[in-house]
Structure formats: C-alpha cells, structure tokens
Short mmCIF file of N, CA and C in Angstrom, two decimals:
data_model
loop_
_atom_site.label_atom_id
_atom_site.label_comp_id
_atom_site.label_asym_id
_atom_site.label_seq_id
_atom_site.Cartn_x
_atom_site.Cartn_y
_atom_site.Cartn_z
N ALA A 1 0.83 -1.20 0.00
CA ALA A 1 0.00 0.00 0.00
C ALA A 1 0.87 1.25 0.00
N TRP A 2 1.92 1.23 0.80
CA TRP A 2 2.81 2.39 0.88
C TRP A 2 3.53 2.60 -0.45
N HIS A 3 4.03 1.54 -1.03
CA HIS A 3 4.73 1.60 -2.31
C HIS A 3 3.82 2.18 -3.39
N GLU A 4 2.61 1.64 -3.48
CA GLU A 4 1.66 2.10 -4.50
C GLU A 4 1.21 3.52 -4.24
N LEU A 5 1.19 3.94 -2.98
CA LEU A 5 0.85 5.33 -2.66
C LEU A 5 1.87 6.27 -3.28
N GLY A 6 3.14 5.86 -3.30
CA GLY A 6 4.17 6.68 -3.95
C GLY A 6 3.85 6.88 -5.42
N HIS A 7 3.47 5.80 -6.10
CA HIS A 7 3.10 5.92 -7.52
C HIS A 7 1.86 6.81 -7.70
N LEU A 8 0.86 6.63 -6.83
CA LEU A 8 -0.37 7.40 -6.94
C LEU A 8 -0.11 8.89 -6.76
N LEU A 9 0.68 9.25 -5.76
CA LEU A 9 0.96 10.66 -5.52
C LEU A 9 1.77 11.28 -6.65
N ALA A 10 2.72 10.52 -7.21
CA ALA A 10 3.49 11.02 -8.34
C ALA A 10 2.58 11.20 -9.56
N ALA A 11 1.66 10.27 -9.77
CA ALA A 11 0.72 10.40 -10.89
C ALA A 11 -0.12 11.66 -10.72
N ARG A 12 -0.60 11.89 -9.51
CA ARG A 12 -1.39 13.10 -9.25
C ARG A 12 -0.55 14.36 -9.49
N LEU A 13 0.69 14.33 -9.03
CA LEU A 13 1.59 15.49 -9.18
C LEU A 13 1.81 15.84 -10.65
N PHE A 14 1.95 14.84 -11.50
CA PHE A 14 2.24 15.07 -12.91
C PHE A 14 1.00 15.10 -13.78
N GLY A 15 -0.17 15.01 -13.20
CA GLY A 15 -1.41 15.10 -13.97
C GLY A 15 -1.74 13.85 -14.76
N VAL A 16 -1.26 12.70 -14.30
CA VAL A 16 -1.59 11.44 -14.95
C VAL A 16 -2.88 10.92 -14.32
N GLY A 17 -3.86 10.60 -15.15
CA GLY A 17 -5.11 10.05 -14.65
C GLY A 17 -4.89 8.64 -14.13
N VAL A 18 -5.49 8.31 -13.01
CA VAL A 18 -5.36 6.97 -12.43
C VAL A 18 -6.73 6.31 -12.43
N GLN A 19 -6.82 5.18 -13.13
CA GLN A 19 -8.08 4.44 -13.18
C GLN A 19 -8.30 3.62 -11.93
N GLU A 20 -7.20 3.02 -11.39
CA GLU A 20 -7.36 2.16 -10.22
C GLU A 20 -6.10 2.17 -9.36
N TYR A 21 -6.34 2.21 -8.05
CA TYR A 21 -5.31 2.02 -7.03
C TYR A 21 -5.71 0.74 -6.31
N SER A 22 -4.88 -0.31 -6.45
CA SER A 22 -5.25 -1.61 -5.90
C SER A 22 -4.22 -2.10 -4.90
N ILE A 23 -4.73 -2.62 -3.80
CA ILE A 23 -3.88 -3.31 -2.83
C ILE A 23 -4.20 -4.79 -2.99
N GLY A 24 -3.19 -5.58 -3.33
CA GLY A 24 -3.39 -6.99 -3.60
C GLY A 24 -3.67 -7.23 -5.07
N ILE A 25 -3.71 -8.51 -5.42
CA ILE A 25 -4.00 -8.90 -6.80
C ILE A 25 -5.09 -9.96 -6.79
N GLY A 26 -5.62 -10.26 -7.96
CA GLY A 26 -6.66 -11.28 -8.06
C GLY A 26 -8.03 -10.67 -8.04
N PRO A 27 -9.05 -11.49 -7.70
CA PRO A 27 -10.42 -11.00 -7.70
C PRO A 27 -10.64 -9.87 -6.68
N ARG A 28 -11.48 -8.94 -7.05
CA ARG A 28 -11.79 -7.80 -6.18
C ARG A 28 -12.63 -8.26 -4.99
N VAL A 29 -12.21 -7.87 -3.78
CA VAL A 29 -12.96 -8.19 -2.57
C VAL A 29 -13.89 -7.04 -2.22
N MET A 30 -13.36 -5.83 -2.28
CA MET A 30 -14.15 -4.64 -1.99
C MET A 30 -13.49 -3.44 -2.61
N GLY A 31 -14.21 -2.36 -2.68
CA GLY A 31 -13.65 -1.15 -3.22
C GLY A 31 -14.66 -0.03 -3.29
N PHE A 32 -14.17 1.13 -3.67
CA PHE A 32 -15.04 2.29 -3.84
C PHE A 32 -14.41 3.20 -4.89
N ARG A 33 -15.18 4.12 -5.38
CA ARG A 33 -14.71 5.07 -6.38
C ARG A 33 -14.69 6.45 -5.74
N TYR A 34 -13.61 7.16 -5.95
CA TYR A 34 -13.52 8.55 -5.53
C TYR A 34 -13.06 9.33 -6.76
N GLY A 35 -13.93 10.14 -7.30
CA GLY A 35 -13.64 10.79 -8.56
C GLY A 35 -13.63 9.74 -9.66
N ALA A 36 -12.60 9.79 -10.50
CA ALA A 36 -12.49 8.82 -11.59
C ALA A 36 -11.68 7.59 -11.21
N THR A 37 -11.15 7.56 -9.98
CA THR A 37 -10.27 6.47 -9.56
C THR A 37 -11.01 5.46 -8.70
N ARG A 38 -10.83 4.18 -9.03
CA ARG A 38 -11.34 3.08 -8.21
C ARG A 38 -10.25 2.69 -7.21
N TYR A 39 -10.61 2.58 -5.95
CA TYR A 39 -9.71 2.11 -4.89
C TYR A 39 -10.19 0.73 -4.50
N THR A 40 -9.35 -0.29 -4.71
CA THR A 40 -9.80 -1.66 -4.48
C THR A 40 -8.87 -2.44 -3.57
N LEU A 41 -9.47 -3.41 -2.89
CA LEU A 41 -8.73 -4.40 -2.11
C LEU A 41 -9.00 -5.72 -2.81
N ARG A 42 -7.93 -6.43 -3.15
CA ARG A 42 -8.08 -7.67 -3.90
C ARG A 42 -7.74 -8.86 -3.01
N LEU A 43 -8.13 -10.05 -3.46
CA LEU A 43 -8.09 -11.27 -2.65
C LEU A 43 -6.69 -11.65 -2.17
N LEU A 44 -5.69 -11.64 -3.03
CA LEU A 44 -4.34 -12.07 -2.66
C LEU A 44 -3.52 -10.88 -2.19
N PRO A 45 -3.15 -10.85 -0.90
CA PRO A 45 -2.47 -9.66 -0.35
C PRO A 45 -0.98 -9.61 -0.69
N ILE A 46 -0.66 -9.90 -1.95
CA ILE A 46 0.72 -9.76 -2.41
C ILE A 46 0.71 -8.78 -3.57
N GLY A 47 1.55 -7.80 -3.49
CA GLY A 47 1.62 -6.83 -4.56
C GLY A 47 0.48 -5.84 -4.53
N GLY A 48 0.31 -5.21 -5.65
CA GLY A 48 -0.70 -4.18 -5.82
C GLY A 48 -0.32 -3.42 -7.08
N TYR A 49 -1.12 -2.46 -7.44
CA TYR A 49 -0.78 -1.69 -8.63
C TYR A 49 -1.56 -0.38 -8.67
N VAL A 50 -1.02 0.52 -9.47
CA VAL A 50 -1.70 1.75 -9.85
C VAL A 50 -1.86 1.66 -11.36
N ASP A 51 -3.08 1.79 -11.84
CA ASP A 51 -3.36 1.68 -13.27
C ASP A 51 -3.55 3.09 -13.85
N PRO A 52 -2.49 3.62 -14.50
CA PRO A 52 -2.61 4.97 -15.06
C PRO A 52 -3.37 4.95 -16.38
N ALA A 53 -4.03 6.06 -16.68
CA ALA A 53 -4.71 6.20 -17.96
C ALA A 53 -3.64 6.26 -19.05
N ASN A 54 -3.93 5.61 -20.18
CA ASN A 54 -2.96 5.60 -21.27
C ASN A 54 -3.68 5.47 -22.59
N TRP A 55 -2.98 5.67 -23.67
CA TRP A 55 -3.59 5.63 -24.99
C TRP A 55 -4.21 4.29 -25.32
N ASP A 56 -3.64 3.19 -24.78
CA ASP A 56 -4.19 1.87 -25.10
C ASP A 56 -5.53 1.60 -24.40
N ASP A 57 -5.90 2.45 -23.44
CA ASP A 57 -7.18 2.30 -22.77
C ASP A 57 -8.36 2.66 -23.68
N VAL A 58 -8.11 3.40 -24.74
CA VAL A 58 -9.20 3.82 -25.62
C VAL A 58 -9.20 3.09 -26.95
N GLU A 59 -8.27 2.17 -27.15
CA GLU A 59 -8.20 1.44 -28.42
C GLU A 59 -9.37 0.49 -28.62
N ASP A 60 -9.73 -0.23 -27.58
CA ASP A 60 -10.80 -1.22 -27.68
C ASP A 60 -12.13 -0.57 -27.30
N LYS A 61 -12.99 -0.39 -28.27
CA LYS A 61 -14.27 0.30 -28.06
C LYS A 61 -15.19 -0.46 -27.09
N GLU A 62 -15.10 -1.79 -27.08
CA GLU A 62 -15.93 -2.57 -26.16
C GLU A 62 -15.50 -2.33 -24.72
N ASP A 63 -14.17 -2.32 -24.47
CA ASP A 63 -13.69 -2.05 -23.12
C ASP A 63 -14.05 -0.63 -22.69
N LEU A 64 -13.96 0.30 -23.61
CA LEU A 64 -14.30 1.70 -23.33
C LEU A 64 -15.77 1.83 -22.94
N ALA A 65 -16.64 1.10 -23.62
CA ALA A 65 -18.08 1.16 -23.34
C ALA A 65 -18.42 0.61 -21.96
N LYS A 66 -17.57 -0.27 -21.42
CA LYS A 66 -17.82 -0.87 -20.10
C LYS A 66 -17.50 0.09 -18.95
N LEU A 67 -16.74 1.14 -19.24
CA LEU A 67 -16.33 2.07 -18.20
C LEU A 67 -17.48 2.99 -17.80
N GLU A 68 -17.44 3.43 -16.55
CA GLU A 68 -18.41 4.43 -16.10
C GLU A 68 -18.09 5.76 -16.79
N PRO A 69 -19.07 6.63 -16.93
CA PRO A 69 -18.85 7.88 -17.67
C PRO A 69 -17.67 8.71 -17.16
N VAL A 70 -17.50 8.81 -15.84
CA VAL A 70 -16.41 9.62 -15.31
C VAL A 70 -15.05 9.01 -15.67
N GLU A 71 -14.96 7.68 -15.68
CA GLU A 71 -13.71 7.02 -16.04
C GLU A 71 -13.49 7.08 -17.56
N ARG A 72 -14.55 6.97 -18.32
CA ARG A 72 -14.44 7.08 -19.78
C ARG A 72 -13.90 8.45 -20.17
N LYS A 73 -14.40 9.49 -19.51
CA LYS A 73 -13.93 10.85 -19.77
C LYS A 73 -12.44 10.98 -19.43
N LEU A 74 -12.03 10.34 -18.34
CA LEU A 74 -10.62 10.38 -17.91
C LEU A 74 -9.70 9.77 -18.96
N VAL A 75 -10.06 8.58 -19.45
CA VAL A 75 -9.15 7.88 -20.37
C VAL A 75 -9.21 8.43 -21.80
N GLN A 76 -10.26 9.14 -22.16
CA GLN A 76 -10.34 9.67 -23.51
C GLN A 76 -9.58 10.99 -23.68
N ASP A 77 -9.20 11.61 -22.58
CA ASP A 77 -8.47 12.89 -22.65
C ASP A 77 -6.96 12.62 -22.68
N PRO A 78 -6.29 12.89 -23.80
CA PRO A 78 -4.84 12.61 -23.92
C PRO A 78 -3.98 13.34 -22.89
N ARG A 79 -4.50 14.42 -22.31
CA ARG A 79 -3.72 15.14 -21.28
C ARG A 79 -3.54 14.30 -20.02
N ASN A 80 -4.39 13.28 -19.83
CA ASN A 80 -4.30 12.40 -18.66
C ASN A 80 -3.41 11.19 -18.89
N TRP A 81 -2.96 10.96 -20.11
CA TRP A 81 -2.23 9.74 -20.44
C TRP A 81 -0.80 9.77 -19.94
N LEU A 82 -0.37 8.66 -19.42
CA LEU A 82 1.02 8.49 -19.00
C LEU A 82 1.96 8.68 -20.19
N ALA A 83 1.58 8.14 -21.33
CA ALA A 83 2.44 8.22 -22.53
C ALA A 83 2.66 9.66 -22.99
N GLY A 84 1.77 10.56 -22.62
CA GLY A 84 1.90 11.95 -23.04
C GLY A 84 2.80 12.79 -22.14
N LYS A 85 3.30 12.21 -21.07
CA LYS A 85 4.16 12.96 -20.14
C LYS A 85 5.61 12.86 -20.58
N SER A 86 6.43 13.75 -20.07
CA SER A 86 7.85 13.75 -20.45
C SER A 86 8.54 12.50 -19.90
N LEU A 87 9.66 12.16 -20.50
CA LEU A 87 10.43 11.00 -20.04
C LEU A 87 10.82 11.16 -18.57
N PHE A 88 11.21 12.36 -18.19
CA PHE A 88 11.60 12.64 -16.81
C PHE A 88 10.43 12.36 -15.85
N GLN A 89 9.22 12.80 -16.21
CA GLN A 89 8.05 12.58 -15.36
C GLN A 89 7.70 11.09 -15.27
N ARG A 90 7.79 10.38 -16.38
CA ARG A 90 7.48 8.95 -16.36
C ARG A 90 8.48 8.19 -15.50
N VAL A 91 9.76 8.53 -15.62
CA VAL A 91 10.78 7.86 -14.80
C VAL A 91 10.53 8.15 -13.33
N LEU A 92 10.24 9.39 -12.98
CA LEU A 92 9.96 9.73 -11.58
C LEU A 92 8.71 9.02 -11.07
N LEU A 93 7.71 8.86 -11.93
CA LEU A 93 6.50 8.15 -11.50
C LEU A 93 6.83 6.70 -11.15
N PHE A 94 7.67 6.05 -11.96
CA PHE A 94 8.02 4.65 -11.66
C PHE A 94 9.03 4.56 -10.51
N LEU A 95 9.83 5.59 -10.29
CA LEU A 95 10.77 5.60 -9.16
C LEU A 95 10.07 5.88 -7.84
N ALA A 96 8.92 6.53 -7.89
CA ALA A 96 8.26 6.98 -6.66
C ALA A 96 7.94 5.84 -5.71
N GLY A 97 7.48 4.70 -6.21
CA GLY A 97 7.17 3.56 -5.33
C GLY A 97 8.39 3.07 -4.57
N PRO A 98 9.49 2.69 -5.29
CA PRO A 98 10.69 2.26 -4.57
C PRO A 98 11.25 3.34 -3.64
N LEU A 99 11.18 4.60 -4.05
CA LEU A 99 11.69 5.66 -3.18
C LEU A 99 10.85 5.81 -1.92
N PHE A 100 9.55 5.57 -2.02
CA PHE A 100 8.70 5.59 -0.83
C PHE A 100 9.12 4.48 0.13
N ASN A 101 9.39 3.28 -0.40
CA ASN A 101 9.85 2.17 0.45
C ASN A 101 11.17 2.50 1.11
N ILE A 102 12.13 2.98 0.34
CA ILE A 102 13.46 3.29 0.87
C ILE A 102 13.38 4.44 1.87
N GLY A 103 12.53 5.43 1.60
CA GLY A 103 12.35 6.55 2.52
C GLY A 103 11.74 6.11 3.84
N LEU A 104 10.75 5.21 3.79
CA LEU A 104 10.15 4.70 5.02
C LEU A 104 11.18 3.92 5.82
N ALA A 105 12.00 3.12 5.13
CA ALA A 105 13.05 2.36 5.82
C ALA A 105 14.01 3.32 6.53
N ALA A 106 14.42 4.37 5.85
CA ALA A 106 15.34 5.35 6.44
C ALA A 106 14.71 6.02 7.66
N ALA A 107 13.43 6.38 7.56
CA ALA A 107 12.75 7.03 8.68
C ALA A 107 12.64 6.09 9.88
N LEU A 108 12.26 4.84 9.63
CA LEU A 108 12.14 3.88 10.73
C LEU A 108 13.49 3.62 11.39
N LEU A 109 14.52 3.46 10.59
CA LEU A 109 15.85 3.19 11.15
C LEU A 109 16.39 4.40 11.91
N THR A 110 15.98 5.58 11.53
CA THR A 110 16.38 6.78 12.27
C THR A 110 15.73 6.78 13.65
N VAL A 111 14.49 6.35 13.71
CA VAL A 111 13.76 6.35 14.98
C VAL A 111 14.25 5.24 15.91
N VAL A 112 14.47 4.04 15.40
CA VAL A 112 14.78 2.92 16.29
C VAL A 112 16.26 2.55 16.35
N GLY A 113 17.10 3.14 15.54
CA GLY A 113 18.50 2.73 15.48
C GLY A 113 18.65 1.63 14.45
N PHE A 114 19.87 1.41 14.02
CA PHE A 114 20.08 0.51 12.89
C PHE A 114 20.07 -0.96 13.22
N ALA A 115 20.48 -1.34 14.41
CA ALA A 115 20.51 -2.76 14.74
C ALA A 115 20.33 -2.91 16.25
N PRO A 116 19.88 -4.08 16.69
CA PRO A 116 19.74 -4.29 18.14
C PRO A 116 21.05 -4.02 18.85
N GLY A 117 20.97 -3.28 19.95
CA GLY A 117 22.16 -2.98 20.73
C GLY A 117 22.86 -1.70 20.31
N TRP A 118 22.54 -1.16 19.15
CA TRP A 118 23.14 0.11 18.74
C TRP A 118 22.39 1.24 19.41
N SER A 119 23.11 2.24 19.84
CA SER A 119 22.44 3.39 20.42
C SER A 119 22.36 4.48 19.36
N GLY A 120 21.57 5.44 19.62
CA GLY A 120 21.47 6.54 18.68
C GLY A 120 20.10 6.69 18.09
N GLY A 121 19.30 5.62 18.09
CA GLY A 121 17.94 5.76 17.61
C GLY A 121 17.12 6.53 18.64
N VAL A 122 16.08 7.19 18.22
CA VAL A 122 15.26 7.99 19.12
C VAL A 122 14.69 7.13 20.24
N LEU A 123 14.21 5.90 19.92
CA LEU A 123 13.67 5.04 20.98
C LEU A 123 14.74 4.62 21.97
N ASP A 124 15.96 4.35 21.49
CA ASP A 124 17.05 3.98 22.40
C ASP A 124 17.38 5.13 23.34
N ILE A 125 17.40 6.34 22.83
CA ILE A 125 17.71 7.52 23.65
C ILE A 125 16.62 7.72 24.70
N LEU A 126 15.34 7.60 24.30
CA LEU A 126 14.24 7.77 25.25
C LEU A 126 14.24 6.67 26.30
N ALA A 127 14.52 5.43 25.88
CA ALA A 127 14.57 4.32 26.84
C ALA A 127 15.69 4.53 27.85
N GLY A 128 16.84 5.00 27.39
CA GLY A 128 17.95 5.27 28.30
C GLY A 128 17.61 6.40 29.27
N ALA A 129 16.95 7.44 28.78
CA ALA A 129 16.56 8.55 29.65
C ALA A 129 15.55 8.10 30.69
N TRP A 130 14.58 7.25 30.26
CA TRP A 130 13.57 6.74 31.20
C TRP A 130 14.23 5.89 32.27
N ASP A 131 15.20 5.05 31.87
CA ASP A 131 15.89 4.19 32.83
C ASP A 131 16.67 5.02 33.83
N ALA A 132 17.34 6.06 33.35
CA ALA A 132 18.11 6.93 34.25
C ALA A 132 17.18 7.69 35.20
N GLN A 133 16.06 8.15 34.69
CA GLN A 133 15.10 8.87 35.54
C GLN A 133 14.52 7.94 36.60
N ARG A 134 14.23 6.70 36.20
CA ARG A 134 13.66 5.72 37.12
C ARG A 134 14.60 5.47 38.29
N ARG A 135 15.91 5.46 38.00
CA ARG A 135 16.88 5.21 39.07
C ARG A 135 17.24 6.48 39.83
N GLY A 136 16.64 7.60 39.46
CA GLY A 136 16.88 8.84 40.20
C GLY A 136 18.07 9.61 39.68
N GLY A 137 18.74 9.11 38.67
CA GLY A 137 19.94 9.77 38.17
C GLY A 137 19.67 11.13 37.57
N MET A 138 18.58 11.29 36.89
CA MET A 138 18.31 12.56 36.24
C MET A 138 17.69 13.56 37.21
N LEU A 139 16.94 13.06 38.20
CA LEU A 139 16.25 13.96 39.10
C LEU A 139 17.06 14.25 40.36
N GLY A 140 18.06 13.42 40.63
CA GLY A 140 18.95 13.68 41.75
C GLY A 140 18.41 13.27 43.11
N PHE A 141 17.40 12.43 43.19
CA PHE A 141 16.96 11.95 44.50
C PHE A 141 16.56 10.50 44.39
N ASP A 142 16.45 9.84 45.55
CA ASP A 142 16.15 8.42 45.61
C ASP A 142 14.64 8.24 45.75
N TYR A 143 14.07 7.29 45.01
CA TYR A 143 12.64 7.05 45.09
C TYR A 143 12.24 6.28 46.34
N GLY A 144 13.22 5.69 47.03
CA GLY A 144 12.93 4.99 48.28
C GLY A 144 12.05 3.78 48.08
N GLU A 145 10.95 3.69 48.85
CA GLU A 145 10.06 2.53 48.84
C GLU A 145 9.46 2.25 47.46
N GLY A 146 9.15 3.26 46.71
CA GLY A 146 8.45 3.07 45.45
C GLY A 146 9.35 2.63 44.31
N VAL A 147 10.66 2.47 44.60
CA VAL A 147 11.58 2.16 43.50
C VAL A 147 11.32 0.81 42.87
N SER A 148 10.93 -0.20 43.65
CA SER A 148 10.73 -1.52 43.05
C SER A 148 9.49 -1.54 42.15
N ALA A 149 8.40 -0.91 42.57
CA ALA A 149 7.20 -0.86 41.73
C ALA A 149 7.48 -0.05 40.48
N LEU A 150 8.14 1.08 40.66
CA LEU A 150 8.47 1.93 39.52
C LEU A 150 9.45 1.21 38.61
N GLY A 151 10.42 0.49 39.18
CA GLY A 151 11.39 -0.25 38.39
C GLY A 151 10.73 -1.35 37.57
N HIS A 152 9.77 -2.04 38.18
CA HIS A 152 9.06 -3.10 37.46
C HIS A 152 8.26 -2.51 36.30
N MET A 153 7.57 -1.39 36.55
CA MET A 153 6.80 -0.74 35.50
C MET A 153 7.73 -0.26 34.38
N ALA A 154 8.87 0.31 34.75
CA ALA A 154 9.82 0.80 33.75
C ALA A 154 10.36 -0.36 32.93
N TRP A 155 10.63 -1.50 33.56
CA TRP A 155 11.14 -2.65 32.81
C TRP A 155 10.11 -3.17 31.82
N ILE A 156 8.83 -3.20 32.22
CA ILE A 156 7.78 -3.63 31.30
C ILE A 156 7.69 -2.67 30.12
N GLU A 157 7.70 -1.36 30.40
CA GLU A 157 7.61 -0.38 29.32
C GLU A 157 8.85 -0.44 28.43
N TYR A 158 10.03 -0.62 29.05
CA TYR A 158 11.26 -0.69 28.27
C TYR A 158 11.27 -1.95 27.39
N SER A 159 10.83 -3.09 27.92
CA SER A 159 10.76 -4.33 27.14
C SER A 159 9.77 -4.18 26.00
N TRP A 160 8.64 -3.54 26.27
CA TRP A 160 7.64 -3.31 25.24
C TRP A 160 8.22 -2.44 24.13
N SER A 161 8.97 -1.40 24.51
CA SER A 161 9.57 -0.52 23.49
C SER A 161 10.63 -1.28 22.69
N LEU A 162 11.32 -2.22 23.31
CA LEU A 162 12.28 -3.03 22.56
C LEU A 162 11.57 -3.91 21.54
N GLY A 163 10.39 -4.45 21.91
CA GLY A 163 9.60 -5.24 20.97
C GLY A 163 9.15 -4.40 19.79
N ILE A 164 8.70 -3.19 20.06
CA ILE A 164 8.30 -2.29 18.99
C ILE A 164 9.51 -1.94 18.13
N ALA A 165 10.64 -1.72 18.76
CA ALA A 165 11.86 -1.39 18.01
C ALA A 165 12.26 -2.54 17.10
N ALA A 166 12.17 -3.78 17.61
CA ALA A 166 12.51 -4.93 16.77
C ALA A 166 11.55 -5.05 15.59
N PHE A 167 10.26 -4.85 15.84
CA PHE A 167 9.27 -4.89 14.76
C PHE A 167 9.56 -3.79 13.73
N ALA A 168 9.86 -2.59 14.22
CA ALA A 168 10.14 -1.47 13.32
C ALA A 168 11.39 -1.74 12.49
N ARG A 169 12.41 -2.38 13.09
CA ARG A 169 13.62 -2.72 12.33
C ARG A 169 13.29 -3.72 11.21
N HIS A 170 12.47 -4.72 11.53
CA HIS A 170 12.07 -5.69 10.51
C HIS A 170 11.26 -5.02 9.40
N LEU A 171 10.35 -4.14 9.79
CA LEU A 171 9.55 -3.41 8.82
C LEU A 171 10.44 -2.53 7.94
N ALA A 172 11.44 -1.91 8.56
CA ALA A 172 12.37 -1.06 7.80
C ALA A 172 13.16 -1.89 6.79
N LEU A 173 13.69 -3.03 7.24
CA LEU A 173 14.46 -3.87 6.32
C LEU A 173 13.58 -4.43 5.21
N PHE A 174 12.33 -4.80 5.54
CA PHE A 174 11.41 -5.29 4.52
C PHE A 174 11.19 -4.21 3.46
N ASN A 175 10.96 -2.96 3.89
CA ASN A 175 10.74 -1.88 2.95
C ASN A 175 11.99 -1.55 2.15
N LEU A 176 13.15 -1.63 2.78
CA LEU A 176 14.40 -1.39 2.05
C LEU A 176 14.58 -2.44 0.96
N TYR A 177 14.39 -3.70 1.31
CA TYR A 177 14.54 -4.78 0.32
C TYR A 177 13.48 -4.68 -0.78
N LEU A 178 12.25 -4.35 -0.41
CA LEU A 178 11.18 -4.21 -1.40
C LEU A 178 11.49 -3.08 -2.38
N GLY A 179 11.98 -1.97 -1.86
CA GLY A 179 12.34 -0.85 -2.72
C GLY A 179 13.47 -1.20 -3.66
N LEU A 180 14.51 -1.85 -3.15
CA LEU A 180 15.64 -2.22 -4.00
C LEU A 180 15.26 -3.30 -5.01
N LEU A 181 14.46 -4.27 -4.57
CA LEU A 181 14.01 -5.33 -5.47
C LEU A 181 13.22 -4.75 -6.65
N ASN A 182 12.37 -3.78 -6.37
CA ASN A 182 11.55 -3.19 -7.42
C ASN A 182 12.36 -2.38 -8.42
N LEU A 183 13.60 -2.08 -8.10
CA LEU A 183 14.45 -1.35 -9.05
C LEU A 183 15.13 -2.28 -10.05
N LEU A 184 15.03 -3.60 -9.84
CA LEU A 184 15.63 -4.54 -10.78
C LEU A 184 14.90 -4.48 -12.12
N PRO A 185 15.64 -4.60 -13.22
CA PRO A 185 15.00 -4.51 -14.55
C PRO A 185 14.34 -5.83 -14.98
N ILE A 186 13.40 -6.29 -14.17
CA ILE A 186 12.69 -7.55 -14.43
C ILE A 186 11.20 -7.22 -14.56
N PRO A 187 10.57 -7.60 -15.69
CA PRO A 187 9.12 -7.36 -15.79
C PRO A 187 8.39 -8.16 -14.71
N PRO A 188 7.41 -7.66 -14.06
CA PRO A 188 6.72 -6.39 -14.19
C PRO A 188 7.18 -5.35 -13.17
N LEU A 189 8.41 -5.47 -12.66
CA LEU A 189 8.89 -4.56 -11.63
C LEU A 189 9.14 -3.16 -12.20
N ASP A 190 9.22 -2.18 -11.30
CA ASP A 190 9.39 -0.79 -11.72
C ASP A 190 10.68 -0.58 -12.50
N GLY A 191 11.72 -1.32 -12.15
CA GLY A 191 12.99 -1.18 -12.88
C GLY A 191 12.87 -1.45 -14.35
N SER A 192 12.05 -2.42 -14.73
CA SER A 192 11.87 -2.70 -16.16
C SER A 192 11.10 -1.57 -16.84
N GLN A 193 10.17 -0.96 -16.14
CA GLN A 193 9.45 0.18 -16.70
C GLN A 193 10.37 1.38 -16.90
N ILE A 194 11.28 1.56 -15.96
CA ILE A 194 12.23 2.68 -16.08
C ILE A 194 13.16 2.46 -17.27
N ILE A 195 13.67 1.23 -17.42
CA ILE A 195 14.55 0.91 -18.55
C ILE A 195 13.80 1.10 -19.85
#
C-alpha cells in the first residue's frame, strides 16, 4: 500500500489520470470510487498496482463502453495519459514507489537505530533517559520505597519498546529490500518500466 501510494501521488503530481489504485491482486474483494479512480482491495495480499490512464485504454471500443462515464472521460483525454508525459516525469513516476519504500526504511531506522544494541535511535535515547530517571539519576533523588514498583513498571515499558523497536527494524528492512528489489530490470517490476 505504501509503495503504490508513492506511484499514486506522483501520478497526481504530474497530472496522470489513475483508473485504479489496488492493494493486492486477483479478484476484487471490496472497493469504492472517488472521482475517476477506483480504490480496491483484492483477494491475494501480495503486490498491488496503480493503473494509469494511457492511450491503449481507448483502443478497444468494447472495453471503453464498459467504463463508467467519469472514467471514460478520464481515459479519452490525452492530457491524462502516461504516454503523453515527459520522459523525466514517467521515470519519476516509476521511481516513486521504490523511493517511498526506501524513505520509510530510512525514517524507521532513524527512529529505532540501525541494529539491536546500537544506540542513537530515538527510541534507544528515550529508553535510556527513562531508565536513568527511574533510578533517580536525572532527578537527583532516591525514590525509596516506590523504587521496586516503579522499576518493574519501567522494565515492562522498556521491554515493550524493545519489541516495537525490533518490529520497526524488521519493517524497515522489509521496505528497504522491497524498494531495492523493485528497481531490478525484471518485468513487471518498476525497474523494467524505467529501462
């Protein structure tokens, strides 16, 4: 969804009409139309696509007749066609998905740090500050009787934040790999479209 959102936003930026934004592939499970664009969720939750308006959408008169009027108007106007945009705009449109993945990976790794045990991520810094405050180091006084209850609560919160950090690292690496994989010049990946 995030990857395809990059393509959708780039299409909107360059004035390319989008017939469908789909999450998943296969038979349609549910969806809705907003303007001329159909937003769909499909049965198999692997992949997805953005279907830009193009000159080949108007070649087959039978397919054109099946479209709703608002979508028919979208695909019949050459100003909305992907093929009518500059080479630079088309390349950026296909790069947008992988760049969204790589950007999300960079943002997540900035927040959680690059690997378990590395310091410097925002969550690691906050966890260290919470631990120091719990022990009285930052405030300069001893919690006395309440230290064990507070310590237990802090350990639970710190462990929970480590679980979130591990999940975020996995999500970051998944997005990094997905972005790089999509740059390979293999059909139907974005890299082949760029080439």
